Amino acid sequence: MPTVEVDSLSKTFAVADKQPGMLGTLRHFVKRKYRMIQAVKGVSFAIEPGEVVGFLGPNGAGKTTTLKMLTGLIHPTAGSVRVLGQVPFKRKPDLLRQITLVMGQKQQMIWDLPPIESLRVNAAVYDIPESEAKRRIDELADMLSIGDELTRPVRKLSLGERMKCELMAALLHHPKVLFLDEPTLGLDVNAQTAVRNFLRDYNRKHGASILLTSHYMADITALCDRVVMIHKGGLIYDGSLADIVQRFAPFREVKVELGGDVDHDTMQRYGEVESINGRIARLLIKRDDLTATINRLLADLDVTDLTVTDPPIEEVIGKVFDDGATGNDTNTPTVGTVQP
Amino acid sequence: MTQASTATLIGWPRKLRVLFNVHYAEMMEFRAEIALWAVATMLPLIMMGVWAQAGESGLFPITRVQVFRYFIVVYLIRQVTIVWTIHHFEFLVVTGRLSPMLLHPIDPCIRFILMHLGEQLTRLPFAAAIVGLFLFLYPETITGGPEGTLWWPGLQNILLAIVACYTAFILRFFMQYALCMAAFWHERVAAMDAILFLPYMFFSGLIFPFQALPDPLREILLWTPFPYMVWFPATLIVHGEAPILRGFLIMFGWTAAFFILYRYLWHKGLKHYSAMGA
């Protein structure tokens, strides 16, 4: 049975719409107008036990709204959600003991007290025996390389230290399902790496399912084999990370180094010219034509070196979002199959 | 009963102890502010000066010493019945900080009550100092008994008054907490507290003892929740003449009514909660 089952999930918000200026203010006071914003539109996917899934989308795509529905914080307008076989917005304690949500900008740490006090609270409310709680705190602190910070007031900690403490608080009860919303937001490179390694270890050790949103592709490539992408509230891709490039980047980049200088017109016969710098040319060549074109290049020209690469994943995903945003149907993304 | 639910039941004393300890520690961080609150709630001591004059005039059925005792007890009752949850709850809803609490397997309401108890314990030494200063200035409050005997309300009255005090706190808490639920629809609800504060101030016995009211008006007001928030526990100590059974029944009735109202609005309101921010 999947850990998370989402079927035709939708959420619509009524948002007050105010025009600028004094007249707008008075109109807003007398007769308030509301716009209906459909934040999530008919999203469906499933997550299997132990799976780590990247949840991607541009700002305002509906990622956080979806996470809030998956954790039961907000009620869906339509569709259904089941997490560990339960409906999350019923907020049954049995389910709450098995899930967690880390939101990068929302702290559960008590601001004026040291993190250890918040961890004591969590240990008590999750009924973790005191000796076991101490063992888990030591273990988590060790995995996240955090020590003295636990007894300093939260307000005195750096953003990275606070985020590590948030993770400790969120994972103290050993949840089976982790919903992570930008867990590395604002962290330096070392802290990002530490959090990624920690999440990978946690997933392996506890077999937890993880749904992760992040604007840092390094988080996704390091942790997720599968990604779910949404844009303007709708699902646009659900499949393996590796397939994204295959599906959405029909070109490969070919860097050719020649025996002498080369001109634009000559190279244009082989593919789309990205750049020419003396003896070095960069071309974009369709995947289907790649072998034939390289054979022609080698036969026609004095090639001294040749490399073929995929475009960076960030560029491909950025292009998918751009195409989605502009309604460009050239590379209209389609929903892939769910990878178990 | 399942093993898990048994473990949860056994865990309740620990939950309450840890939450109280932590929230007391949190409130101790605000001790300077809380000390100022203890000073800022001296309205009963100010009103005492006004009513002491009235007591001396013989126009009201209370003596100057009774006025002293009444208002010093009112001041103490006020220290343990002040409820500020509407301001806190509004902040949590508007900023989305309620969300982490909703993900815990414990009702946030329990935490809010324990926060208040932690704040009361923090406030206690400051309030005790103010009362000590007052008793030093007006020793007849203690020594002004008949034929110079010391004032002793009696153990039973003191115990009843303590129970009434904390019932009053729970009543006032749920009254305000039910109003808090409006935050799910309107967000800025702290201003609504004024709707409750006015009748609380005038009809609770905070600024005048009920003995000063005409009988018909007093009888009507005794069916409302307000007199039981201050006047009832104060009268148990000062005069020992309060309608004990009726008083407690009305208190429990209103508390149950506000509790039911809060639970109803809580379930409705959570459907409107947008967990904003992020």
XYZ file of C-alpha atoms in Angstrom:
618
model
C 0.000 0.000 0.000
C 1.402 3.448 -0.863
C 2.396 5.645 2.079
C 0.861 8.700 0.458
C -2.057 8.598 -1.956
C -3.241 11.799 -3.583
C -6.196 11.705 -5.934
C -7.507 14.692 -7.923
C -6.508 17.067 -5.143
C -7.611 20.684 -5.522
C -7.566 23.765 -3.356
C -9.212 27.091 -4.074
C -8.687 30.185 -1.917
C -10.840 33.324 -1.831
C -8.444 36.260 -1.855
C -9.515 39.863 -1.211
C -8.806 42.055 -4.224
C -8.072 45.701 -3.422
C -7.412 48.425 -5.973
C -4.791 51.065 -5.111
C -5.537 54.620 -3.956
C -8.100 56.279 -1.688
C -11.045 55.265 -3.889
C -9.830 51.688 -3.891
C -9.527 51.781 -0.105
C -13.079 53.133 0.336
C -14.521 50.633 -2.146
C -12.647 47.861 -0.350
C -14.149 49.025 2.938
C -17.732 49.305 1.658
C -17.881 46.295 -0.644
C -15.031 43.844 -0.530
C -14.287 41.939 -3.720
C -12.815 38.483 -3.680
C -10.982 36.583 -6.352
C -10.963 32.815 -6.361
C -7.416 31.504 -6.695
C -7.082 27.862 -7.615
C -3.787 27.037 -5.938
C -3.866 23.296 -6.671
C -5.745 21.712 -9.576
C -6.555 18.025 -9.671
C -3.144 16.740 -8.591
C -2.719 12.952 -8.285
C 0.322 10.922 -7.280
C 1.419 8.254 -4.831
C 4.531 7.673 -2.739
C 5.666 4.213 -1.770
C 7.234 3.279 1.597
C 10.885 4.341 1.782
C 10.708 6.435 -1.391
C 12.310 9.892 -1.582
C 10.449 12.130 -4.002
C 11.397 15.630 -5.096
C 8.464 18.006 -5.376
C 9.367 20.750 -7.810
C 7.713 23.840 -9.134
C 8.351 27.561 -9.553
C 7.272 30.063 -6.881
C 3.505 30.015 -6.422
C 3.106 26.665 -8.189
C 1.168 25.160 -5.262
C 3.884 23.035 -3.642
C 3.477 24.350 -0.094
C -0.326 24.322 -0.362
C -0.140 20.668 -1.387
C 2.169 19.875 1.537
C -0.204 21.624 3.925
C -3.050 19.450 2.645
C -0.933 16.310 2.931
C -0.217 17.097 6.580
C -3.821 18.020 7.338
C -3.146 21.686 8.086
C -5.631 22.812 5.464
C -8.663 21.129 3.988
C -8.806 20.387 0.264
C -11.580 21.909 -1.827
C -11.868 18.676 -3.815
C -10.171 15.336 -4.178
C -8.771 13.030 -1.550
C -5.563 12.491 0.416
C -4.525 9.463 2.414
C -1.332 9.273 4.409
C -0.551 5.883 5.953
C -4.141 4.971 5.124
C -5.621 7.884 7.107
C -7.229 11.169 6.173
C -4.734 13.782 7.447
C -7.127 16.668 8.190
C -8.928 14.526 10.757
C -5.718 15.022 12.789
C -5.886 11.684 14.560
C -3.064 11.441 17.137
C -2.099 8.038 15.726
C -1.291 9.647 12.366
C 0.305 12.765 13.859
C 2.774 10.516 15.691
C 3.961 9.092 12.363
C 4.378 12.176 10.206
C 6.329 15.400 10.322
C 6.509 18.646 8.408
C 9.573 20.846 8.254
C 8.846 24.273 6.844
C 11.976 26.289 6.319
C 10.514 29.509 7.625
C 8.218 28.242 10.354
C 9.823 27.307 13.640
C 8.481 24.975 16.258
C 11.413 25.955 18.473
C 10.511 28.207 21.415
C 12.339 31.394 20.471
C 13.479 32.545 23.915
C 14.595 29.172 25.287
C 17.412 26.809 24.320
C 16.451 24.125 21.727
C 16.816 21.404 24.355
C 13.646 22.715 26.047
C 11.643 22.384 22.814
C 13.057 18.904 22.371
C 11.916 18.031 25.927
C 8.429 19.225 25.001
C 8.409 17.072 21.869
C 9.684 14.045 23.795
C 6.827 14.463 26.273
C 4.028 15.078 23.771
C 5.135 12.119 21.644
C 5.403 9.896 24.753
C 9.081 9.115 24.197
C 10.552 7.811 27.485
C 13.122 10.209 28.949
C 16.095 7.850 28.589
C 15.127 7.023 25.001
C 14.610 10.716 24.228
C 18.095 11.487 25.539
C 19.566 8.719 23.371
C 17.752 10.021 20.275
C 18.774 13.624 20.970
C 22.420 12.541 21.282
C 22.160 10.493 18.098
C 20.499 13.287 16.088
C 22.928 15.870 17.462
C 25.796 13.655 16.408
C 24.390 13.120 12.899
C 23.823 16.861 12.467
C 27.088 17.887 14.153
C 25.350 20.002 16.760
C 26.245 20.109 20.465
C 26.625 23.226 22.634
C 24.007 24.982 20.528
C 21.311 22.900 22.234
C 21.710 24.864 25.460
C 21.890 28.339 23.927
C 18.705 30.383 23.386
C 17.238 29.789 19.925
C 17.321 33.530 19.197
C 21.120 33.452 19.581
C 21.613 30.676 16.993
C 22.498 31.140 13.343
C 19.955 30.251 10.643
C 21.803 27.005 9.891
C 21.949 26.005 13.548
C 18.250 26.764 13.945
C 17.388 24.687 10.902
C 19.359 21.738 12.274
C 17.480 22.063 15.572
C 14.188 22.219 13.651
C 15.130 18.969 11.943
C 15.961 17.400 15.311
C 12.590 18.459 16.712
C 10.781 17.224 13.625
C 12.475 13.806 13.647
C 12.728 13.073 17.364
C 9.627 10.868 17.246
C 11.038 8.866 14.292
C 8.249 9.671 11.832
C 7.570 7.312 8.947
C 6.627 10.114 6.557
C 8.596 13.348 6.195
C 7.244 16.371 4.370
C 10.126 18.779 3.929
C 9.506 22.258 2.559
C 12.793 23.950 1.673
C 14.809 22.301 4.463
C 18.077 23.860 3.243
C 16.754 27.355 2.578
C 19.292 29.989 3.593
C 21.950 27.503 4.683
C 25.587 27.764 3.659
C 27.082 25.109 1.404
C 28.510 23.024 4.257
C 25.261 23.098 6.203
C 23.311 22.132 3.064
C 25.573 19.142 2.558
C 25.237 18.146 6.222
C 21.431 18.280 6.023
C 21.381 16.270 2.770
C 23.646 13.585 4.240
C 21.534 13.512 7.367
C 18.300 13.035 5.405
C 19.861 10.310 3.278
C 21.036 8.468 6.411
C 17.668 8.893 8.087
C 15.864 7.499 5.036
C 18.171 4.464 4.905
C 18.058 3.815 8.633
C 14.317 4.213 9.198
C 12.926 3.417 5.748
C 10.967 6.661 5.875
C 9.115 8.103 2.905
C 10.168 11.665 2.089
C 8.510 14.324 -0.040
C 10.962 17.173 -0.470
C 10.564 20.597 -2.016
C 13.640 22.657 -2.684
C 14.814 25.392 -5.003
C 18.315 23.931 -4.758
C 18.617 21.264 -7.448
C 21.580 19.836 -5.556
C 19.123 18.736 -2.832
C 16.974 16.979 -5.398
C 19.792 15.327 -7.346
C 21.469 14.176 -4.106
C 18.359 12.653 -2.548
C 15.636 11.927 -5.089
C 15.391 9.349 -7.837
C 11.912 10.501 -8.664
C 10.412 13.961 -9.047
C 6.893 15.301 -9.187
C 6.623 18.665 -10.909
C 3.725 21.063 -10.677
C 3.115 24.353 -12.401
C 0.254 26.772 -11.740
C -1.290 24.177 -9.465
C -1.338 21.369 -12.038
C 0.847 18.293 -12.258
C 3.151 18.443 -15.285
C 5.551 15.591 -14.662
C 5.829 12.545 -12.439
C 8.716 10.245 -13.173
C 12.385 9.567 -12.714
C 14.865 12.405 -12.466
C 16.961 10.857 -15.224
C 14.022 10.837 -17.622
C 13.490 14.573 -17.303
C 16.485 15.355 -19.473
C 15.488 12.682 -21.992
C 11.926 13.944 -22.109
C 12.338 17.695 -21.942
C 15.774 18.283 -23.513
C 15.583 16.789 -27.018
C 19.002 18.253 -27.851
C 22.478 17.321 -26.660
C 25.345 19.709 -26.492
C 28.363 18.856 -28.677
C 31.678 20.653 -28.215
C 33.949 20.310 -31.241
C 37.629 21.321 -31.373
C 39.048 21.601 -34.908
C 42.550 21.775 -36.473
C 41.948 25.359 -37.662
C 39.502 28.271 -37.305
C 35.960 27.559 -38.291
C 33.095 29.811 -39.448
C 29.475 29.990 -38.419
C 28.026 29.004 -41.816
C 30.061 25.804 -41.939
C 29.024 24.680 -38.483
C 25.364 25.584 -39.019
C 25.111 22.658 -41.445
C 25.497 20.245 -38.502
C 23.249 21.757 -35.869
C 22.197 24.867 -33.948
C 25.333 26.886 -33.208
C 25.540 27.961 -29.591
C 28.956 29.625 -29.835
C 32.167 29.725 -31.882
C 35.460 30.722 -30.336
C 38.386 30.299 -32.788
C 38.840 26.543 -33.258
C 36.146 25.586 -30.734
C 32.432 25.384 -31.590
C 29.479 24.417 -29.454
C 26.446 22.939 -31.167
C 23.021 21.720 -30.114
C 22.155 18.542 -32.018
C 18.885 16.609 -31.865
C 19.252 13.353 -29.957
C 17.776 11.342 -32.859
C 20.343 12.739 -35.285
C 23.302 12.640 -32.925
C 25.185 9.580 -34.260
C 24.718 10.463 -37.911
C 25.707 14.094 -37.366
C 28.863 13.181 -35.429
C 29.843 10.769 -38.210
C 29.416 13.582 -40.735
C 31.440 15.978 -38.571
C 34.301 13.498 -38.288
C 34.213 12.750 -42.016
C 33.949 16.354 -43.257
C 36.150 18.295 -40.809
C 39.559 18.064 -39.162
C 38.232 17.231 -35.664
C 40.898 17.046 -32.939
C 38.526 16.666 -29.959
C 34.802 16.135 -29.444
C 32.650 15.902 -26.301
C 28.908 15.258 -25.916
C 27.062 16.384 -22.800
C 23.513 16.747 -21.499
C 22.445 20.262 -20.613
C 22.474 20.906 -16.815
C 19.341 19.635 -15.032
C 18.644 23.135 -13.655
C 18.446 24.486 -17.214
C 16.151 21.702 -18.348
C 13.763 22.136 -15.428
C 13.909 25.895 -15.786
C 12.965 25.495 -19.430
C 10.070 23.206 -18.528
C 8.750 25.845 -16.128
C 9.321 28.650 -18.637
C 7.466 26.731 -21.325
C 4.676 26.025 -18.886
C 4.555 29.652 -17.864
C 4.400 30.975 -21.419
C 2.102 28.271 -22.687
C 4.746 27.154 -25.207
C 3.593 23.804 -26.526
C 6.787 22.916 -28.357
C 7.907 20.697 -25.541
C 4.588 20.212 -23.824
C 5.432 18.094 -20.797
C 3.411 15.030 -20.128
C 2.869 13.105 -16.991
C 5.186 10.148 -16.726
C 4.430 6.948 -15.003
C 4.779 6.607 -11.260
C 8.034 4.930 -10.420
C 7.592 2.561 -7.489
C -7.941 0.016 25.668
C -4.976 -0.425 23.321
C -1.362 -0.492 24.518
C -0.698 2.805 22.737
C -3.628 4.589 24.362
C -2.633 3.198 27.784
C 0.883 4.571 27.289
C -0.595 7.924 26.301
C -2.746 7.972 29.430
C 0.224 7.179 31.648
C 2.207 9.896 29.880
C -0.221 12.704 30.756
C 1.310 13.694 34.130
C 4.719 13.923 32.449
C 3.311 15.913 29.519
C 1.693 18.412 31.875
C 4.778 18.636 34.103
C 7.193 19.192 31.196
C 4.934 21.680 29.431
C 4.387 23.630 32.649
C 8.134 23.665 33.439
C 9.054 24.784 29.929
C 6.399 27.471 29.712
C 7.321 28.717 33.189
C 10.926 28.972 31.980
C 9.668 30.821 28.890
C 7.649 33.279 30.984
C 10.628 33.880 33.270
C 12.355 35.317 30.205
C 9.657 38.015 30.245
C 9.875 38.652 34.012
C 10.436 42.403 33.665
C 7.375 42.749 31.445
C 5.318 40.540 33.755
C 6.370 42.654 36.758
C 4.995 45.687 34.948
C 1.745 43.802 34.298
C 1.463 43.168 38.046
C 1.779 46.925 38.577
C -0.527 47.770 35.673
C -3.355 45.670 37.097
C -3.588 47.744 40.279
C -6.969 49.183 39.284
C -8.693 47.418 42.240
C -6.255 49.089 44.647
C -7.038 52.463 43.087
C -10.783 51.802 43.315
C -10.250 50.836 46.927
C -9.425 54.463 47.781
C -12.723 55.616 46.261
C -14.841 52.995 48.004
C -13.067 53.377 51.342
C -14.465 56.924 51.466
C -17.926 55.553 50.647
C -17.517 52.954 53.375
C -16.779 55.693 55.906
C -19.873 57.690 54.847
C -22.177 54.905 56.009
C -24.189 55.091 52.767
C -23.211 51.549 51.810
C -23.471 48.350 53.842
C -19.688 47.909 53.948
C -17.071 49.298 56.295
C -13.734 50.875 55.412
C -11.853 47.747 56.560
C -14.150 45.489 54.525
C -13.441 47.642 51.484
C -9.701 47.240 52.080
C -10.024 43.482 52.387
C -12.340 43.158 49.387
C -10.110 45.057 46.987
C -6.844 43.489 48.136
C -8.424 40.069 47.541
C -9.796 41.267 44.192
C -6.280 42.327 43.226
C -4.936 38.849 44.054
C -7.794 37.112 42.214
C -7.127 39.288 39.205
C -3.514 38.064 39.134
C -4.633 34.476 38.611
C -7.578 35.149 36.314
C -6.002 37.398 33.706
C -6.348 35.786 30.285
C -4.395 37.029 27.277
C -4.796 34.076 24.958
C -6.666 36.084 22.316
C -3.569 38.192 21.574
C -1.351 35.121 21.405
C -3.811 33.126 19.323
C -4.280 35.965 16.843
C -0.493 36.135 16.386
C -0.285 32.371 15.833
C -3.063 32.345 13.237
C -1.959 35.475 11.361
C 1.669 34.313 11.120
C 0.911 30.637 10.537
C 2.773 29.706 13.747
C -0.236 27.683 14.802
C 0.744 25.054 12.217
C 3.540 23.323 14.185
C 1.192 23.100 17.173
C -1.509 21.496 15.021
C 0.950 18.798 13.997
C 1.574 17.774 17.600
C -0.622 15.016 19.029
C -1.821 17.292 21.829
C -4.512 19.950 21.688
C -2.915 23.434 21.552
C -5.515 24.591 24.093
C -3.727 22.568 26.803
C -0.482 24.351 26.031
C -2.177 27.746 26.164
C -3.637 26.999 29.603
C -0.228 25.874 30.874
C 1.361 29.024 29.446
C -1.069 31.052 31.549
C -0.269 29.019 34.656
C 3.457 29.547 34.017
C 2.850 33.264 33.630
C 0.826 33.347 36.867
C 3.657 31.700 38.780
C 6.103 34.230 37.340
C 3.804 37.083 38.332
C 3.175 35.796 41.858
C 6.302 37.203 43.620
C 5.692 40.668 42.152
C 2.026 40.608 43.131
C 2.951 39.376 46.619
C 5.386 42.287 46.985
C 2.660 44.775 46.031
C 0.223 43.189 48.501
C 2.930 43.239 51.204
C 3.522 46.946 50.589
C -0.211 47.612 50.775
C -0.584 45.693 54.053
C 2.371 47.613 55.473
C 0.645 50.895 54.573
C -2.812 49.779 55.759
C -2.241 47.299 58.623
C -5.888 47.617 59.744
C -6.738 45.329 56.796
C -5.355 42.503 58.958
C -5.699 43.899 62.449
C -9.043 45.650 62.085
C -11.207 42.781 63.285
C -13.771 43.085 66.073
C -12.052 43.928 69.362
C -8.679 44.013 67.642
C -8.581 40.380 66.560
C -6.577 39.427 63.488
C -8.459 38.791 60.264
C -8.734 35.080 59.453
C -11.346 34.111 56.839
C -11.266 30.439 57.832
C -9.600 27.490 56.150
C -12.787 26.277 54.461
C -13.465 29.697 52.932
C -9.889 29.997 51.746
C -9.961 26.573 50.109
C -13.336 27.281 48.497
C -12.044 30.624 47.268
C -8.957 28.989 45.716
C -11.184 26.468 43.884
C -13.484 29.318 42.820
C -10.477 31.335 41.662
C -9.160 28.650 39.344
C -12.663 27.811 38.129
C -12.999 31.509 37.368
C -9.734 31.362 35.448
C -10.930 28.374 33.387
C -14.291 30.083 32.795
C -12.618 33.289 31.634
C -10.139 31.312 29.544
C -12.809 29.404 27.630
C -14.935 32.523 27.238
C -12.013 34.280 25.552
C -10.836 31.166 23.736
C -14.274 30.724 22.136
C -13.921 34.299 20.854
C -10.417 33.457 19.606
C -11.936 31.043 17.115
C -13.141 34.041 15.111
C -9.468 34.404 14.083
C -10.012 31.594 11.593
C -12.434 33.836 9.708
C -11.353 37.383 10.522
C -7.732 37.066 11.653
C -7.595 40.297 13.687
C -9.664 39.335 16.690
C -7.799 40.884 19.613
C -9.953 44.011 19.271
C -13.028 41.857 19.855
C -11.822 41.247 23.379
C -13.083 44.740 24.195
C -16.619 43.351 23.719
C -16.026 41.079 26.690
C -13.760 43.380 28.678
C -16.363 46.103 29.253
C -18.986 43.873 30.920
C -16.150 42.065 32.703
C -14.882 45.334 34.152
C -18.286 46.650 35.231
C -20.125 43.483 36.206
C -17.406 41.311 37.720
C -16.940 43.278 40.927
C -13.587 44.570 39.769
C -14.358 48.250 40.317
C -17.161 48.080 42.873
C -18.426 45.500 45.339
C -21.823 44.008 44.469
C -23.206 45.083 47.810
C -23.343 48.578 46.324
C -25.851 47.487 43.660
C -29.646 47.485 43.995
C -31.019 43.982 44.676
C -32.943 43.495 41.352
C -29.908 44.434 39.258
C -27.619 42.246 41.365
C -30.004 39.304 40.971
C -29.984 39.662 37.166
C -26.205 39.966 37.028
C -25.763 36.860 39.145
C -27.100 34.808 36.202
C -24.310 36.112 33.940
C -20.769 34.693 34.070
C -19.109 37.979 35.036
C -19.655 38.150 38.835
C -18.108 34.700 39.175
C -14.829 35.861 37.712
C -14.015 38.225 40.599
C -16.839 38.980 43.025
C -17.753 35.376 43.877
C -14.291 34.120 44.941
C -13.550 37.466 46.629
C -16.767 37.345 48.637
C -16.029 33.763 49.742
C -12.937 35.081 51.507
C -14.035 38.490 52.688
C -17.601 37.822 53.846
C -18.123 34.095 53.429
C -21.697 34.967 52.423
C -21.673 34.058 48.744
C -24.287 31.577 47.389
C -21.782 28.724 47.236
C -23.745 25.915 45.552
C -25.572 28.185 43.145
C -22.350 30.064 42.416
C -20.370 26.958 41.517
C -23.253 25.521 39.456
C -23.541 28.698 37.415
C -19.755 28.808 36.959
C -19.608 25.213 35.767
C -22.624 25.805 33.504
C -21.058 28.814 31.782
C -17.677 27.070 31.540
C -19.296 24.057 29.873
C -21.229 26.336 27.514
C -18.110 28.231 26.404
C -16.154 24.971 26.122
C -18.806 23.452 23.833
C -18.941 26.666 21.796
C -15.138 26.667 21.420
C -15.041 22.997 20.316
C -17.784 23.630 17.741
C -16.043 26.713 16.348
C -12.639 24.985 16.468
C -13.815 22.213 14.155
C -15.510 24.706 11.838
C -12.581 27.120 11.978
C -9.880 24.582 11.138
C -11.591 24.136 7.765
C -11.007 27.855 7.148
C -7.426 27.887 8.425
C -5.075 28.679 5.577
C -1.818 28.073 7.509
C -0.636 31.299 5.965
C 2.903 32.361 5.436
C 5.605 30.098 3.999
